[in-house]
Amino acid sequence: MPQFWKPGTEKPRLLDDEEGGLLFFSSSHSSSSGFGYSSIERLRQRLPVFKYRTAILYLVETHATTIVVGETGSGKTTQIPQYLKEAGWANGGRVIACTQPRRLAVQAVASRVAEEMGVKLGEEVGYTIRFEDITKNGVTMIKFLTDGVLLREMMDDPLLTKYSKKRRETEGGVRGPRMDPAILSVEGRGFNVHIHYVEEPVSNYVQAAVSTVLSIHNQEPMGDILVFLTGQDDIDAAVQMLNEEVQSRGRNSSEGISFRVAIPVAGPCFGIRKGSDSGFSTRDKSRVKKGLALIPSWF
């Protein structure tokens, strides 16, 4: 994206990028939305979805429905709402909505997008979850919310009049190719992935995940480790095991482990070098005929 030096502002400094290019940097008062490239802006441009920006905007403009298919970490959730806002889809008091299945994901993604745009959370970028509305009428342009909140809004406003949309006039009788949804596949990730499977089934997958984390910590270079577990109970159990290991190492040697527990999020996670996925998920089961809700099961 071309960047220009605005007259009357401090002259930009010319710096060498680590990849060999030259970047214009603004003064310390400029944000990521200014004329200079910040570190966040460079990270945005390295996401796989960035090279599809023009195609996405074209399809949204020319089709009633656009479906974007992309791998985890490609930048779909955090970048596409920003592309739409930059293209003017939030002008005239309209709002760009992005739904997420979980409350924690809504909060985390909204915070990330606000940080990338250099704005305060709750103003141009906000979120709405049950019992919490961090938006401002007439100011918020990008709004993250859960599926349930959007459904409740539809009950009061079935046409979702406050959200930006474009719908062609109905074409009578004949279904033409332009009526079909546009499907765009975003290929690639921002990182290379090598998958290693366990050779045999494990009896306690939480313990196995903790053992894998410790093995990676002992054998691999320094970096962050992301572990996928099925629920809060398993997360608490894993944290307790790691705490016990930290205390044990603190008593027996000078080497220790520092770690942080992160909530589940949707969007790219920068700095992750290794990941451990148990392969399990919890799903609710029910018997419709008897009207019974069963205990969630592992799959």
mmCIF file with all atom_site columns, C-alpha atoms in Angstrom, residues 145-254:
data_model
loop_
_atom_site.group_PDB
_atom_site.id
_atom_site.type_symbol
_atom_site.label_atom_id
_atom_site.label_alt_id
_atom_site.label_comp_id
_atom_site.label_asym_id
_atom_site.label_entity_id
_atom_site.label_seq_id
_atom_site.pdbx_PDB_ins_code
_atom_site.Cartn_x
_atom_site.Cartn_y
_atom_site.Cartn_z
_atom_site.occupancy
_atom_site.B_iso_or_equiv
_atom_site.pdbx_formal_charge
_atom_site.auth_seq_id
_atom_site.auth_comp_id
_atom_site.auth_asym_id
_atom_site.auth_atom_id
_atom_site.pdbx_PDB_model_num
ATOM 1   C CA . LEU A 1 145 ? -19.815 -10.363 18.423  1.00 0.00 ? 145 LEU A CA 1
ATOM 2   C CA . THR A 1 146 ? -20.951 -13.890 19.168  1.00 0.00 ? 146 THR A CA 1
ATOM 3   C CA . ASP A 1 147 ? -23.399 -15.722 16.929  1.00 0.00 ? 147 ASP A CA 1
ATOM 4   C CA . GLY A 1 148 ? -26.011 -15.606 19.696  1.00 0.00 ? 148 GLY A CA 1
ATOM 5   C CA . VAL A 1 149 ? -25.792 -11.830 20.073  1.00 0.00 ? 149 VAL A CA 1
ATOM 6   C CA . LEU A 1 150 ? -26.259 -11.340 16.328  1.00 0.00 ? 150 LEU A CA 1
ATOM 7   C CA . LEU A 1 151 ? -29.324 -13.604 16.368  1.00 0.00 ? 151 LEU A CA 1
ATOM 8   C CA . ARG A 1 152 ? -30.817 -11.546 19.196  1.00 0.00 ? 152 ARG A CA 1
ATOM 9   C CA . GLU A 1 153 ? -30.168 -8.364  17.228  1.00 0.00 ? 153 GLU A CA 1
ATOM 10  C CA . MET A 1 154 ? -31.988 -9.907  14.264  1.00 0.00 ? 154 MET A CA 1
ATOM 11  C CA . MET A 1 155 ? -35.064 -10.406 16.434  1.00 0.00 ? 155 MET A CA 1
ATOM 12  C CA . ASP A 1 156 ? -35.258 -6.639  17.005  1.00 0.00 ? 156 ASP A CA 1
ATOM 13  C CA . ASP A 1 157 ? -33.998 -5.648  13.545  1.00 0.00 ? 157 ASP A CA 1
ATOM 14  C CA . PRO A 1 158 ? -34.595 -8.511  11.052  1.00 0.00 ? 158 PRO A CA 1
ATOM 15  C CA . LEU A 1 159 ? -32.990 -6.596  8.169   1.00 0.00 ? 159 LEU A CA 1
ATOM 16  C CA . LEU A 1 160 ? -29.892 -5.644  10.198  1.00 0.00 ? 160 LEU A CA 1
ATOM 17  C CA . THR A 1 161 ? -30.199 -2.110  8.902   1.00 0.00 ? 161 THR A CA 1
ATOM 18  C CA . LYS A 1 162 ? -27.198 -0.762  10.816  1.00 0.00 ? 162 LYS A CA 1
ATOM 19  C CA . TYR A 1 163 ? -24.768 -3.172  9.171   1.00 0.00 ? 163 TYR A CA 1
ATOM 20  C CA . SER A 1 164 ? -23.101 -2.575  5.833   1.00 0.00 ? 164 SER A CA 1
ATOM 21  C CA . LYS A 1 165 ? -24.448 -4.748  3.050   1.00 0.00 ? 165 LYS A CA 1
ATOM 22  C CA . LYS A 1 166 ? -25.149 -4.757  -0.645  1.00 0.00 ? 166 LYS A CA 1
ATOM 23  C CA . ARG A 1 167 ? -27.942 -6.738  -2.227  1.00 0.00 ? 167 ARG A CA 1
ATOM 24  C CA . ARG A 1 168 ? -28.879 -6.631  -5.906  1.00 0.00 ? 168 ARG A CA 1
ATOM 25  C CA . GLU A 1 169 ? -32.419 -6.195  -7.038  1.00 0.00 ? 169 GLU A CA 1
ATOM 26  C CA . THR A 1 170 ? -34.123 -9.552  -7.472  1.00 0.00 ? 170 THR A CA 1
ATOM 27  C CA . GLU A 1 171 ? -33.561 -11.039 -10.900 1.00 0.00 ? 171 GLU A CA 1
ATOM 28  C CA . GLY A 1 172 ? -36.829 -12.582 -11.963 1.00 0.00 ? 172 GLY A CA 1
ATOM 29  C CA . GLY A 1 173 ? -37.254 -16.206 -12.817 1.00 0.00 ? 173 GLY A CA 1
ATOM 30  C CA . VAL A 1 174 ? -33.866 -17.123 -14.280 1.00 0.00 ? 174 VAL A CA 1
ATOM 31  C CA . ARG A 1 175 ? -30.927 -18.097 -12.121 1.00 0.00 ? 175 ARG A CA 1
ATOM 32  C CA . GLY A 1 176 ? -27.789 -16.797 -13.741 1.00 0.00 ? 176 GLY A CA 1
ATOM 33  C CA . PRO A 1 177 ? -24.128 -17.390 -12.888 1.00 0.00 ? 177 PRO A CA 1
ATOM 34  C CA . ARG A 1 178 ? -23.872 -14.015 -11.173 1.00 0.00 ? 178 ARG A CA 1
ATOM 35  C CA . MET A 1 179 ? -26.334 -15.221 -8.533  1.00 0.00 ? 179 MET A CA 1
ATOM 36  C CA . ASP A 1 180 ? -23.973 -17.938 -7.348  1.00 0.00 ? 180 ASP A CA 1
ATOM 37  C CA . PRO A 1 181 ? -21.761 -17.142 -4.369  1.00 0.00 ? 181 PRO A CA 1
ATOM 38  C CA . ALA A 1 182 ? -18.138 -16.302 -5.062  1.00 0.00 ? 182 ALA A CA 1
ATOM 39  C CA . ILE A 1 183 ? -15.715 -18.724 -3.411  1.00 0.00 ? 183 ILE A CA 1
ATOM 40  C CA . LEU A 1 184 ? -12.098 -17.706 -2.844  1.00 0.00 ? 184 LEU A CA 1
ATOM 41  C CA . SER A 1 185 ? -9.501  -20.071 -1.402  1.00 0.00 ? 185 SER A CA 1
ATOM 42  C CA . VAL A 1 186 ? -6.644  -18.490 0.521   1.00 0.00 ? 186 VAL A CA 1
ATOM 43  C CA . GLU A 1 187 ? -3.771  -20.914 0.269   1.00 0.00 ? 187 GLU A CA 1
ATOM 44  C CA . GLY A 1 188 ? -0.732  -21.136 2.453   1.00 0.00 ? 188 GLY A CA 1
ATOM 45  C CA . ARG A 1 189 ? 0.148   -20.141 5.987   1.00 0.00 ? 189 ARG A CA 1
ATOM 46  C CA . GLY A 1 190 ? 2.448   -17.588 7.511   1.00 0.00 ? 190 GLY A CA 1
ATOM 47  C CA . PHE A 1 191 ? 4.697   -20.398 8.710   1.00 0.00 ? 191 PHE A CA 1
ATOM 48  C CA . ASN A 1 192 ? 5.806   -23.899 7.772   1.00 0.00 ? 192 ASN A CA 1
ATOM 49  C CA . VAL A 1 193 ? 4.163   -26.742 9.676   1.00 0.00 ? 193 VAL A CA 1
ATOM 50  C CA . HIS A 1 194 ? 5.718   -30.138 10.336  1.00 0.00 ? 194 HIS A CA 1
ATOM 51  C CA . ILE A 1 195 ? 3.330   -32.638 11.923  1.00 0.00 ? 195 ILE A CA 1
ATOM 52  C CA . HIS A 1 196 ? 4.565   -35.377 14.260  1.00 0.00 ? 196 HIS A CA 1
ATOM 53  C CA . TYR A 1 197 ? 2.080   -37.973 15.504  1.00 0.00 ? 197 TYR A CA 1
ATOM 54  C CA . VAL A 1 198 ? 2.340   -40.110 18.630  1.00 0.00 ? 198 VAL A CA 1
ATOM 55  C CA . GLU A 1 199 ? 3.316   -43.649 17.749  1.00 0.00 ? 199 GLU A CA 1
ATOM 56  C CA . GLU A 1 200 ? 0.800   -45.260 20.119  1.00 0.00 ? 200 GLU A CA 1
ATOM 57  C CA . PRO A 1 201 ? -2.420  -44.147 21.881  1.00 0.00 ? 201 PRO A CA 1
ATOM 58  C CA . VAL A 1 202 ? -1.944  -42.561 25.312  1.00 0.00 ? 202 VAL A CA 1
ATOM 59  C CA . SER A 1 203 ? -4.044  -43.273 28.397  1.00 0.00 ? 203 SER A CA 1
ATOM 60  C CA . ASN A 1 204 ? -3.896  -39.707 29.756  1.00 0.00 ? 204 ASN A CA 1
ATOM 61  C CA . TYR A 1 205 ? -3.710  -37.124 27.011  1.00 0.00 ? 205 TYR A CA 1
ATOM 62  C CA . VAL A 1 206 ? -3.286  -34.175 29.410  1.00 0.00 ? 206 VAL A CA 1
ATOM 63  C CA . GLN A 1 207 ? -0.214  -35.780 30.968  1.00 0.00 ? 207 GLN A CA 1
ATOM 64  C CA . ALA A 1 208 ? 1.056   -36.631 27.478  1.00 0.00 ? 208 ALA A CA 1
ATOM 65  C CA . ALA A 1 209 ? 0.603   -32.994 26.401  1.00 0.00 ? 209 ALA A CA 1
ATOM 66  C CA . VAL A 1 210 ? 2.574   -31.760 29.426  1.00 0.00 ? 210 VAL A CA 1
ATOM 67  C CA . SER A 1 211 ? 5.330   -34.303 28.766  1.00 0.00 ? 211 SER A CA 1
ATOM 68  C CA . THR A 1 212 ? 5.505   -33.115 25.155  1.00 0.00 ? 212 THR A CA 1
ATOM 69  C CA . VAL A 1 213 ? 5.828   -29.495 26.292  1.00 0.00 ? 213 VAL A CA 1
ATOM 70  C CA . LEU A 1 214 ? 8.690   -30.380 28.632  1.00 0.00 ? 214 LEU A CA 1
ATOM 71  C CA . SER A 1 215 ? 10.409  -32.416 25.922  1.00 0.00 ? 215 SER A CA 1
ATOM 72  C CA . ILE A 1 216 ? 10.195  -29.499 23.486  1.00 0.00 ? 216 ILE A CA 1
ATOM 73  C CA . HIS A 1 217 ? 11.479  -27.121 26.157  1.00 0.00 ? 217 HIS A CA 1
ATOM 74  C CA . ASN A 1 218 ? 14.504  -29.326 26.840  1.00 0.00 ? 218 ASN A CA 1
ATOM 75  C CA . GLN A 1 219 ? 15.435  -30.158 23.244  1.00 0.00 ? 219 GLN A CA 1
ATOM 76  C CA . GLU A 1 220 ? 14.369  -27.247 21.043  1.00 0.00 ? 220 GLU A CA 1
ATOM 77  C CA . PRO A 1 221 ? 15.515  -23.609 20.758  1.00 0.00 ? 221 PRO A CA 1
ATOM 78  C CA . MET A 1 222 ? 13.835  -20.960 22.869  1.00 0.00 ? 222 MET A CA 1
ATOM 79  C CA . GLY A 1 223 ? 10.316  -20.034 21.784  1.00 0.00 ? 223 GLY A CA 1
ATOM 80  C CA . ASP A 1 224 ? 6.638   -20.158 22.677  1.00 0.00 ? 224 ASP A CA 1
ATOM 81  C CA . ILE A 1 225 ? 4.635   -23.395 22.825  1.00 0.00 ? 225 ILE A CA 1
ATOM 82  C CA . LEU A 1 226 ? 0.893   -23.485 22.103  1.00 0.00 ? 226 LEU A CA 1
ATOM 83  C CA . VAL A 1 227 ? -1.125  -26.379 23.569  1.00 0.00 ? 227 VAL A CA 1
ATOM 84  C CA . PHE A 1 228 ? -4.706  -27.189 22.552  1.00 0.00 ? 228 PHE A CA 1
ATOM 85  C CA . LEU A 1 229 ? -6.846  -28.762 25.282  1.00 0.00 ? 229 LEU A CA 1
ATOM 86  C CA . THR A 1 230 ? -10.572 -29.456 25.357  1.00 0.00 ? 230 THR A CA 1
ATOM 87  C CA . GLY A 1 231 ? -11.738 -27.401 28.334  1.00 0.00 ? 231 GLY A CA 1
ATOM 88  C CA . GLN A 1 232 ? -10.988 -25.392 31.453  1.00 0.00 ? 232 GLN A CA 1
ATOM 89  C CA . ASP A 1 233 ? -10.596 -28.463 33.685  1.00 0.00 ? 233 ASP A CA 1
ATOM 90  C CA . ASP A 1 234 ? -7.909  -29.930 31.441  1.00 0.00 ? 234 ASP A CA 1
ATOM 91  C CA . ILE A 1 235 ? -6.168  -26.554 31.220  1.00 0.00 ? 235 ILE A CA 1
ATOM 92  C CA . ASP A 1 236 ? -6.135  -26.233 35.009  1.00 0.00 ? 236 ASP A CA 1
ATOM 93  C CA . ALA A 1 237 ? -4.750  -29.759 35.355  1.00 0.00 ? 237 ALA A CA 1
ATOM 94  C CA . ALA A 1 238 ? -1.986  -29.053 32.826  1.00 0.00 ? 238 ALA A CA 1
ATOM 95  C CA . VAL A 1 239 ? -1.079  -25.795 34.574  1.00 0.00 ? 239 VAL A CA 1
ATOM 96  C CA . GLN A 1 240 ? -0.829  -27.592 37.905  1.00 0.00 ? 240 GLN A CA 1
ATOM 97  C CA . MET A 1 241 ? 1.479   -30.225 36.405  1.00 0.00 ? 241 MET A CA 1
ATOM 98  C CA . LEU A 1 242 ? 3.695   -27.529 34.899  1.00 0.00 ? 242 LEU A CA 1
ATOM 99  C CA . ASN A 1 243 ? 3.742   -25.610 38.184  1.00 0.00 ? 243 ASN A CA 1
ATOM 100 C CA . GLU A 1 244 ? 4.913   -28.724 39.979  1.00 0.00 ? 244 GLU A CA 1
ATOM 101 C CA . GLU A 1 245 ? 7.659   -29.167 37.382  1.00 0.00 ? 245 GLU A CA 1
ATOM 102 C CA . VAL A 1 246 ? 8.725   -25.534 37.771  1.00 0.00 ? 246 VAL A CA 1
ATOM 103 C CA . GLN A 1 247 ? 8.955   -25.913 41.533  1.00 0.00 ? 247 GLN A CA 1
ATOM 104 C CA . SER A 1 248 ? 10.868  -29.176 41.181  1.00 0.00 ? 248 SER A CA 1
ATOM 105 C CA . ARG A 1 249 ? 13.414  -27.648 38.818  1.00 0.00 ? 249 ARG A CA 1
ATOM 106 C CA . GLY A 1 250 ? 13.742  -24.626 41.065  1.00 0.00 ? 250 GLY A CA 1
ATOM 107 C CA . ARG A 1 251 ? 14.744  -26.871 43.962  1.00 0.00 ? 251 ARG A CA 1
ATOM 108 C CA . ASN A 1 252 ? 17.033  -29.208 42.051  1.00 0.00 ? 252 ASN A CA 1
ATOM 109 C CA . SER A 1 253 ? 18.777  -26.887 39.628  1.00 0.00 ? 253 SER A CA 1
ATOM 110 C CA . SER A 1 254 ? 19.226  -23.308 38.594  1.00 0.00 ? 254 SER A CA 1
#
